[in-house]
């Protein structure tokens, strides 16, 4: 968590003050470090977008013991010790209807065109992967607090437990490979950029189809893979694939979309056999899919 501070200060407006209040004596919890960073970035980005006029953001951790009456009925979690990660802001807060829809992909109570709820859907997915749950406290007009509860272990992990931990990032797996990343959602693009860069890839980000074409004209022969959203503000990722692979038939292709209707052009995706990821996706899913589509090139 301490490693996210410098990154967040670059991403978030200077009129938002960020404070870290991290406990020094947390119990063990089994978690993927990159996914926890992704979770914090998404929550902090959402909080910043709710504080358009500036404000304060607190990121804190503490150890708690939850009894059965404090657990959400809808979640399959057991009473006991937890590590709690909280992200609190001084934004306008949420009403009951907004809280009920908050983790739906592409829903946002904030200004249209911002995080659009996708980042919060990723948060929910990551927490569920870690067998935890999210609690939201948000009185209208009094800010919002997201509390992430992850099951704690009373002792340090044994060798056998460590072997079942989430797969760490393979060191330098992307070294020597350049990926053209086409994504018009700023938050999603930044997260994908960070995940792939940490895996050693050289990432060329593009926020539009036009920008992607300009990058391809310059770097086409150097690219190992194209990772693109299907629906872009100025075109389609599938059209980009058709154009680029005409010149580079060996270009590895990975596509993603948050839509589940005809906007995703499902029939074409299936017909062409493109590797596909449904949004919201996790850091592990992105790394694994990219690694797999590049495996033939490695051989």
Tab-separated table of N, CA, C and O in Angstrom, residues 19 68 159 275:
chain	number	residue	atom	x	y	z
A	19	UNK	N	-4.071	11.108	2.611
A	19	UNK	CA	-3.446	10.703	3.867
A	19	UNK	C	-3.457	9.182	3.982
A	19	UNK	O	-4.466	8.536	3.658
A	68	UNK	N	-20.855	-12.878	13.713
A	68	UNK	CA	-21.822	-13.237	12.674
A	68	UNK	C	-22.807	-12.112	12.386
A	68	UNK	O	-23.214	-11.907	11.243
A	159	UNK	N	4.445	-23.569	4.376
A	159	UNK	CA	4.956	-23.784	3.013
A	159	UNK	C	3.857	-24.264	2.080
A	159	UNK	O	3.769	-23.853	0.929
A	275	UNK	N	-9.022	-13.862	-29.276
A	275	UNK	CA	-9.026	-14.052	-27.827
A	275	UNK	C	-9.757	-12.862	-27.195
A	275	UNK	O	-9.456	-11.712	-27.493
